[in-house]
Coordinates of C-alpha atoms in Angstrom, one line a residue:
M9 CA -12.9 -49.6 23.9
E10 CA -15.4 -47.1 25.4
A11 CA -18.3 -49.3 24.5
L12 CA -16.5 -52.3 25.9
I13 CA -16.1 -50.5 29.3
L14 CA -19.8 -49.5 29.3
L15 CA -21.1 -53.0 28.5
G16 CA -18.5 -54.7 30.7
S17 CA -19.4 -52.6 33.7
L18 CA -23.1 -53.5 33.2
A19 CA -22.3 -57.2 32.9
V20 CA -20.1 -57.2 36.0
L21 CA -22.8 -55.3 38.1
L22 CA -25.5 -57.7 37.0
A23 CA -23.3 -60.7 37.7
I24 CA -22.7 -59.7 41.3
G25 CA -26.4 -59.3 41.9
V26 CA -26.9 -55.5 41.7
P27 CA -30.6 -54.8 40.7
V28 CA -31.0 -54.1 37.0
A29 CA -32.1 -50.5 37.4
Y30 CA -29.2 -49.6 39.5
S31 CA -26.8 -51.5 37.3
L32 CA -28.0 -49.4 34.4
C33 CA -27.5 -46.2 36.4
I34 CA -24.0 -47.0 37.6
A35 CA -22.9 -48.3 34.2
S36 CA -24.2 -45.0 32.6
M37 CA -22.2 -43.0 35.2
V38 CA -19.1 -45.0 34.2
G39 CA -19.8 -44.3 30.5
Y40 CA -20.2 -40.6 31.1
W41 CA -17.0 -40.5 33.0
V42 CA -15.1 -42.4 30.3
I43 CA -16.1 -40.0 27.5
D44 CA -15.7 -37.0 29.8
L45 CA -19.3 -35.8 29.9
P46 CA -20.8 -34.1 33.0
L47 CA -23.2 -36.1 35.1
D48 CA -25.7 -33.3 34.9
A49 CA -26.4 -34.5 31.3
L50 CA -27.2 -38.0 32.7
M51 CA -29.7 -36.5 35.2
V52 CA -31.3 -34.6 32.3
A53 CA -31.6 -37.8 30.3
I54 CA -33.1 -39.7 33.2
G55 CA -35.7 -37.0 33.8
S56 CA -36.5 -36.8 30.1
G57 CA -36.9 -40.5 29.9
V58 CA -39.9 -40.5 32.3
N59 CA -41.3 -37.2 31.3
K60 CA -43.6 -38.6 28.6
F61 CA -47.3 -38.4 28.4
S62 CA -47.6 -41.9 26.9
L63 CA -46.1 -43.4 30.0
L64 CA -49.3 -42.6 31.9
A65 CA -50.8 -45.7 30.2
I66 CA -48.7 -48.0 32.4
P67 CA -50.1 -47.0 35.8
F68 CA -53.6 -46.9 34.5
F69 CA -53.4 -50.4 32.9
V70 CA -51.6 -51.8 35.9
L71 CA -54.3 -50.4 38.3
A72 CA -57.2 -51.6 36.1
G73 CA -55.6 -55.1 35.9
A74 CA -55.0 -55.2 39.6
I75 CA -58.6 -54.2 40.4
M76 CA -60.1 -56.8 38.0
A77 CA -57.7 -59.5 39.2
E78 CA -58.6 -59.1 42.8
G79 CA -62.3 -58.2 42.3
G80 CA -63.6 -61.6 41.1
M81 CA -63.1 -61.1 37.4
A82 CA -60.8 -64.2 37.1
R83 CA -63.5 -66.5 38.4
R84 CA -66.2 -65.1 36.2
L85 CA -64.0 -65.4 33.1
V86 CA -63.3 -69.0 33.9
E87 CA -67.0 -69.7 34.2
F88 CA -67.6 -67.8 30.9
A89 CA -64.9 -69.9 29.1
S90 CA -66.5 -73.0 30.5
V91 CA -69.7 -72.2 28.8
L92 CA -67.9 -71.8 25.5
V93 CA -65.5 -74.8 25.5
G94 CA -65.9 -76.7 28.8
F95 CA -67.9 -79.6 27.3
I96 CA -65.2 -80.7 24.9
R97 CA -62.8 -83.6 25.7
G98 CA -60.0 -81.9 27.6
G99 CA -62.3 -78.9 27.8
L100 CA -61.0 -77.7 31.2
S101 CA -57.5 -77.2 29.6
L102 CA -59.2 -75.2 26.8
V103 CA -61.1 -73.2 29.5
N104 CA -57.7 -72.4 31.0
I105 CA -56.3 -71.1 27.7
L106 CA -59.5 -69.1 26.8
A107 CA -59.7 -67.6 30.3
S108 CA -56.0 -66.5 29.9
T109 CA -57.0 -64.9 26.6
F110 CA -59.8 -62.9 28.2
F111 CA -57.9 -62.0 31.3
G112 CA -54.7 -61.1 29.4
A113 CA -56.8 -58.6 27.4
I114 CA -57.7 -56.9 30.7
S115 CA -54.6 -57.2 32.8
G116 CA -51.8 -57.0 30.2
S117 CA -49.6 -59.0 32.6
S118 CA -48.5 -62.6 32.3
V119 CA -47.7 -62.8 36.0
A120 CA -51.2 -61.6 37.0
D121 CA -52.7 -63.9 34.5
T122 CA -50.9 -67.0 35.9
A123 CA -51.6 -66.0 39.5
S124 CA -55.3 -65.3 39.0
V125 CA -56.3 -68.0 36.5
G126 CA -53.9 -70.6 38.0
T127 CA -55.3 -70.1 41.5
V128 CA -58.8 -71.0 40.2
L129 CA -58.1 -73.7 37.5
I130 CA -55.0 -75.6 38.6
P131 CA -56.8 -77.2 41.6
E132 CA -59.9 -77.7 39.6
M133 CA -58.1 -79.4 36.7
E134 CA -56.3 -81.7 39.2
K135 CA -59.7 -82.5 40.8
K136 CA -61.1 -83.5 37.4
G137 CA -58.2 -85.9 36.7
Y138 CA -55.5 -83.8 35.0
P139 CA -52.0 -84.2 36.4
R140 CA -51.0 -81.1 38.4
D141 CA -47.8 -80.6 36.4
F142 CA -49.7 -80.6 33.1
A143 CA -52.3 -78.2 34.5
T144 CA -49.5 -75.8 35.6
A145 CA -47.8 -76.1 32.2
V146 CA -51.0 -75.2 30.4
T147 CA -51.6 -72.2 32.7
V148 CA -48.0 -70.9 32.4
S149 CA -47.9 -71.4 28.6
G150 CA -51.2 -69.8 28.0
S151 CA -50.3 -66.7 30.0
V152 CA -47.7 -65.6 27.4
Q153 CA -50.7 -64.3 25.4
A154 CA -50.9 -61.4 27.9
V155 CA -47.6 -59.9 26.6
L156 CA -49.1 -59.8 23.1
I157 CA -52.8 -59.1 23.3
P158 CA -53.6 -55.5 24.1
P159 CA -53.3 -53.8 26.6
S160 CA -49.7 -55.1 26.9
H161 CA -47.6 -53.0 29.3
N162 CA -44.5 -54.2 27.4
A163 CA -45.8 -52.7 24.1
V164 CA -45.9 -49.3 25.8
I165 CA -42.3 -49.8 27.0
Y166 CA -41.2 -50.9 23.5
S167 CA -42.8 -47.8 22.0
L168 CA -40.8 -45.7 24.5
A169 CA -37.6 -47.6 23.8
A170 CA -38.1 -47.0 20.1
G171 CA -37.9 -43.3 20.7
G172 CA -41.6 -42.8 20.2
S173 CA -41.3 -43.6 16.5
V174 CA -43.8 -46.5 16.9
S175 CA -47.3 -45.7 18.1
I176 CA -48.7 -47.6 21.1
A177 CA -52.0 -48.1 19.2
S178 CA -50.3 -49.8 16.2
L179 CA -48.5 -52.2 18.6
F180 CA -51.7 -53.0 20.4
L181 CA -53.4 -53.8 17.1
A182 CA -50.4 -55.8 15.9
G183 CA -50.5 -58.0 19.0
I184 CA -54.0 -59.4 18.3
L185 CA -53.2 -62.0 15.7
P186 CA -49.9 -63.2 17.2
G187 CA -51.6 -63.5 20.6
L188 CA -54.5 -65.5 19.2
L189 CA -52.1 -67.7 17.1
L190 CA -50.1 -68.4 20.3
G191 CA -53.3 -69.3 22.2
M192 CA -54.6 -71.5 19.4
T193 CA -51.3 -73.3 19.3
V194 CA -51.3 -74.1 23.0
A195 CA -55.0 -75.1 22.7
G196 CA -54.2 -77.5 19.8
L197 CA -51.5 -79.2 22.0
C198 CA -54.1 -79.4 24.8
L199 CA -56.6 -81.2 22.5
F200 CA -53.9 -83.6 21.2
F201 CA -52.9 -84.6 24.8
A202 CA -56.6 -84.8 25.8
Y203 CA -57.4 -87.4 23.2
R204 CA -54.1 -89.2 23.5
R205 CA -54.3 -89.5 27.3
G206 CA -58.1 -89.7 27.7
Y207 CA -58.6 -86.6 29.7
P208 CA -62.3 -86.1 30.7
K209 CA -65.0 -84.1 29.0
G210 CA -66.8 -81.4 30.9
E211 CA -70.5 -81.1 31.5
V212 CA -72.7 -79.0 29.3
I213 CA -73.9 -76.1 31.4
P214 CA -77.7 -75.7 31.4
M215 CA -79.0 -72.8 29.3
A216 CA -80.4 -70.8 32.2
Q217 CA -77.2 -71.0 34.1
A218 CA -75.1 -70.2 31.0
R219 CA -77.2 -67.1 30.4
R220 CA -76.5 -65.9 33.9
I221 CA -72.8 -66.6 33.6
V222 CA -72.5 -64.8 30.3
L223 CA -74.4 -61.7 31.5
D224 CA -72.2 -61.6 34.7
A225 CA -69.0 -61.8 32.7
L226 CA -70.0 -59.2 30.1
W227 CA -69.4 -56.4 32.6
G228 CA -65.7 -57.3 32.8
L229 CA -65.4 -58.1 29.1
M230 CA -66.6 -54.6 28.3
T231 CA -63.1 -53.5 29.5
M232 CA -61.7 -55.2 26.4
V233 CA -64.3 -53.4 24.2
I234 CA -63.4 -50.0 25.8
I235 CA -59.7 -50.5 25.2
L236 CA -59.7 -51.9 21.7
G237 CA -62.9 -50.3 20.5
G238 CA -61.8 -46.9 21.7
I239 CA -58.4 -47.1 20.0
M240 CA -59.7 -48.7 16.7
S241 CA -62.5 -46.1 16.4
G242 CA -60.2 -43.2 17.1
I243 CA -62.3 -42.1 20.1
F244 CA -59.4 -42.6 22.5
T245 CA -55.7 -42.6 22.4
A246 CA -54.0 -45.6 24.1
T247 CA -53.4 -43.5 27.2
E248 CA -56.9 -42.2 27.3
S249 CA -58.4 -45.7 26.8
A250 CA -56.2 -46.8 29.8
A251 CA -57.7 -44.1 32.0
V252 CA -61.3 -44.9 30.9
A253 CA -60.7 -48.6 31.4
C254 CA -59.4 -48.0 34.9
V255 CA -62.5 -46.0 35.8
W256 CA -64.7 -48.8 34.3
A257 CA -62.8 -51.5 36.1
F258 CA -63.3 -49.7 39.4
G259 CA -67.0 -49.2 38.9
V260 CA -67.7 -52.8 37.9
T261 CA -65.6 -54.2 40.7
M262 CA -66.9 -52.0 43.5
F263 CA -70.5 -51.4 42.5
V264 CA -71.5 -54.3 40.2
Y265 CA -69.6 -57.4 41.4
R266 CA -69.0 -56.1 44.9
D267 CA -66.6 -58.9 45.8
Y268 CA -63.9 -56.5 46.9
R269 CA -63.9 -54.7 50.2
W270 CA -63.5 -51.0 50.3
R271 CA -61.0 -51.2 53.2
D272 CA -58.7 -53.3 51.0
L273 CA -58.6 -50.7 48.3
P274 CA -55.7 -48.6 49.8
K275 CA -53.5 -51.7 50.0
L276 CA -54.2 -52.5 46.4
I277 CA -53.3 -48.9 45.3
H278 CA -50.2 -49.1 47.5
R279 CA -49.1 -52.3 45.7
T280 CA -49.8 -50.7 42.3
V281 CA -47.8 -47.6 43.2
K282 CA -44.8 -49.8 44.2
T283 CA -45.0 -51.7 40.9
V284 CA -45.2 -48.5 38.8
T285 CA -42.4 -46.9 40.8
I286 CA -40.1 -49.8 40.0
V287 CA -41.0 -49.6 36.3
M288 CA -40.5 -45.9 36.1
I289 CA -37.1 -46.0 37.9
L290 CA -36.1 -48.6 35.4
I291 CA -37.3 -46.6 32.4
G292 CA -35.5 -43.5 33.6
F293 CA -32.2 -45.2 34.2
A294 CA -32.5 -47.1 30.8
A295 CA -33.0 -43.7 29.1
G296 CA -29.7 -42.5 30.5
F297 CA -28.0 -45.7 29.4
G298 CA -29.5 -45.4 25.9
Q299 CA -28.2 -41.9 25.6
I300 CA -24.6 -42.9 26.4
M301 CA -24.9 -45.8 23.9
T302 CA -25.9 -43.2 21.3
F303 CA -23.0 -41.0 22.2
M304 CA -20.6 -43.9 21.7
Q305 CA -22.3 -44.8 18.4
L306 CA -22.9 -48.4 19.7
P307 CA -26.1 -49.0 17.7
A308 CA -24.3 -48.2 14.5
E309 CA -21.4 -50.5 15.4
I310 CA -23.8 -53.3 16.3
T311 CA -25.6 -52.8 13.0
A312 CA -22.3 -53.0 11.1
L313 CA -21.4 -56.2 13.0
F314 CA -24.6 -58.0 12.2
T315 CA -24.6 -56.9 8.5
S316 CA -21.0 -58.1 8.2
L317 CA -22.1 -61.6 9.3
S318 CA -24.5 -62.0 6.4
D319 CA -26.5 -60.1 3.9
N320 CA -29.4 -62.5 4.2
P321 CA -32.1 -60.9 6.4
Y322 CA -33.5 -64.3 7.3
V323 CA -30.1 -65.4 8.7
I324 CA -29.7 -62.2 10.7
L325 CA -33.2 -62.4 12.1
L326 CA -32.5 -66.0 13.2
C327 CA -29.3 -64.9 15.0
I328 CA -31.3 -62.1 16.7
N329 CA -33.9 -64.6 17.8
V330 CA -31.3 -67.0 19.3
M331 CA -29.7 -64.0 21.1
L332 CA -33.1 -62.8 22.5
L333 CA -34.1 -66.3 23.5
V334 CA -30.9 -66.8 25.5
L335 CA -31.0 -63.3 27.1
G336 CA -34.7 -63.8 27.9
T337 CA -33.9 -66.8 30.1
L338 CA -31.4 -64.7 32.1
M339 CA -33.2 -61.3 32.5
D340 CA -36.7 -60.0 32.9
M341 CA -38.6 -58.7 29.9
A342 CA -38.9 -54.9 30.6
P343 CA -35.2 -54.2 31.1
L344 CA -34.3 -56.2 28.0
I345 CA -36.7 -54.2 25.9
L346 CA -35.3 -51.0 27.2
I347 CA -31.7 -52.0 26.7
L348 CA -31.9 -54.0 23.4
T349 CA -34.5 -52.0 21.4
P350 CA -32.2 -49.0 20.7
I351 CA -29.4 -51.4 19.7
L352 CA -31.3 -53.9 17.5
L353 CA -34.0 -51.6 15.9
P354 CA -31.4 -49.9 13.7
V355 CA -30.1 -53.4 12.7
V356 CA -33.5 -54.7 11.6
S357 CA -34.5 -51.3 10.0
A358 CA -31.4 -51.6 7.8
L359 CA -32.8 -55.0 6.7
G360 CA -36.2 -53.5 5.8
V361 CA -38.0 -55.0 8.8
H362 CA -41.0 -52.9 10.0
P363 CA -40.5 -51.6 13.5
V364 CA -44.0 -52.8 14.6
H365 CA -43.2 -56.3 13.2
F366 CA -39.9 -56.3 15.1
G367 CA -41.8 -55.3 18.2
M368 CA -43.9 -58.5 17.9
I369 CA -40.8 -60.6 17.3
M370 CA -39.2 -59.2 20.5
M371 CA -42.4 -59.7 22.5
V372 CA -42.8 -63.4 21.5
N373 CA -39.1 -64.1 22.2
L374 CA -39.0 -62.4 25.6
G375 CA -42.5 -63.9 26.4
I376 CA -41.0 -67.4 26.0
G377 CA -38.2 -66.2 28.3
L378 CA -40.7 -65.4 31.0
I379 CA -41.7 -69.0 31.2
S380 CA -38.2 -70.5 30.9
P381 CA -35.6 -71.3 33.6
P382 CA -33.5 -70.1 35.3
V383 CA -35.1 -66.6 35.8
G384 CA -38.6 -66.9 34.2
S385 CA -40.8 -65.0 36.6
V386 CA -44.0 -66.5 35.3
L387 CA -42.6 -70.0 35.6
F388 CA -41.8 -69.3 39.3
V389 CA -45.3 -67.9 39.9
G390 CA -47.0 -70.9 38.3
S391 CA -44.8 -73.4 40.3
A392 CA -45.6 -71.5 43.5
V393 CA -49.3 -71.5 42.8
A394 CA -49.3 -75.2 42.1
K395 CA -46.8 -76.0 44.9
L396 CA -44.6 -78.0 42.5
R397 CA -40.8 -78.1 41.9
I398 CA -39.8 -76.1 38.8
E399 CA -38.2 -79.1 37.3
A400 CA -41.5 -81.0 37.2
V401 CA -43.3 -78.1 35.5
V402 CA -40.5 -77.6 33.0
K403 CA -40.6 -81.3 32.0
S404 CA -44.3 -81.0 31.3
M405 CA -43.8 -77.8 29.3
L406 CA -41.3 -79.3 26.8
P407 CA -44.0 -79.9 24.1
F408 CA -45.4 -76.4 24.7
Y409 CA -41.9 -74.9 24.2
V410 CA -41.8 -76.5 20.8
G411 CA -45.2 -75.1 19.9
L412 CA -44.2 -71.6 21.1
L413 CA -41.0 -71.7 19.1
G414 CA -43.1 -72.6 16.0
V415 CA -45.2 -69.5 16.7
L416 CA -42.0 -67.4 17.0
L417 CA -40.8 -68.6 13.6
L418 CA -44.2 -67.8 12.0
V419 CA -44.3 -64.3 13.5
T420 CA -40.7 -63.7 12.5
Y421 CA -40.9 -64.8 8.9
V422 CA -44.6 -64.0 8.1
P423 CA -44.8 -60.2 8.7
A424 CA -48.5 -60.1 7.7
I425 CA -49.4 -61.8 11.0
S426 CA -48.2 -58.7 12.9
L427 CA -48.9 -56.0 10.3
F428 CA -52.3 -57.0 8.7
I429 CA -54.6 -55.4 11.3
P430 CA -52.5 -52.2 11.9
Q431 CA -52.3 -51.6 8.1
A432 CA -55.9 -52.4 7.6
M433 CA -56.8 -49.8 10.3
G434 CA -54.5 -47.2 8.6
Y435 CA -51.6 -47.3 11.1

């Protein structure tokens, strides 16, 4: 009954339009009142939730991604991808996917990926003969890579929601193969449609120009090397690599590329602080909500419920996937990770599923939610950039949804896709 009141109050608050963070806080207060605990304990839980050193990675990665996104990096990555695959039939769609791969490995944000790459490539693809709705579908689908490929902000949030039992570095490494698999799946669909519909080939870029483009892009691509190389070599922790990447991104943008004006820098920092503040408030209130769920033994009850449905782990994972897909279309990714991880992690742990593997299952699920109606934030951004109705974009995305669901099944039922690199690196 206590758990029903807690979850019911949260559902009612969300249904009437109260912001997610405040819904979590008010529902937590109701829960503390129901089990007769002082609200002082809730304040302590909220403070403890954000008082973690590993959380410093989030503002650093957000700032580094914002600097590179607005400092000309997206255009240079598009040009670099054009050198590699632009000459193939349908090459401009492949350029879109590859640019998303590179940019996702710098920004860690699907929204930033769609906004930056889409602004450059959607008009260019339409100019070259691609339908605008198809160009938008490619951009939006490819941007899901950013939630998997390091440095994913959501991997940091998952590590926190798991109680710190899963290292951020292992999650970063685990996201490499699923992210690349997702990118290759979308690219394969692009090639299929290119040959079936007769989309144009791009031009081969002359060697001298290609050399200049590659050298220009290498400055930005070094951000990926700093993040991954630092973590894999053991030189940096994930948080330290975020700080170093931020300094590097600032230096490259302001002193090498010099496309960004110094007077615009305070506005960029102000936007970053606003973003990080929203995330931190959400994390703090979710910590309080998670504690009251623990007091009510809700995770144990949910575990018992799932295991009573079936003793087959494949069936239970399928049920969890369906639930995550549905919820992912209704709520944003970060709050769902914070709310559901403490509930579902004990369930899958009882089935023998590795916490890192489950993290990747959750990321792919909720990443699909980001590009699905009615609440998919990345879908809205892509439609706004392309100036198209969401219905038109969703219609073009139907084949890509099928491909992404195939990736989800592979990631779910083939643990090695997620665990091979972390285990090979000793995590």
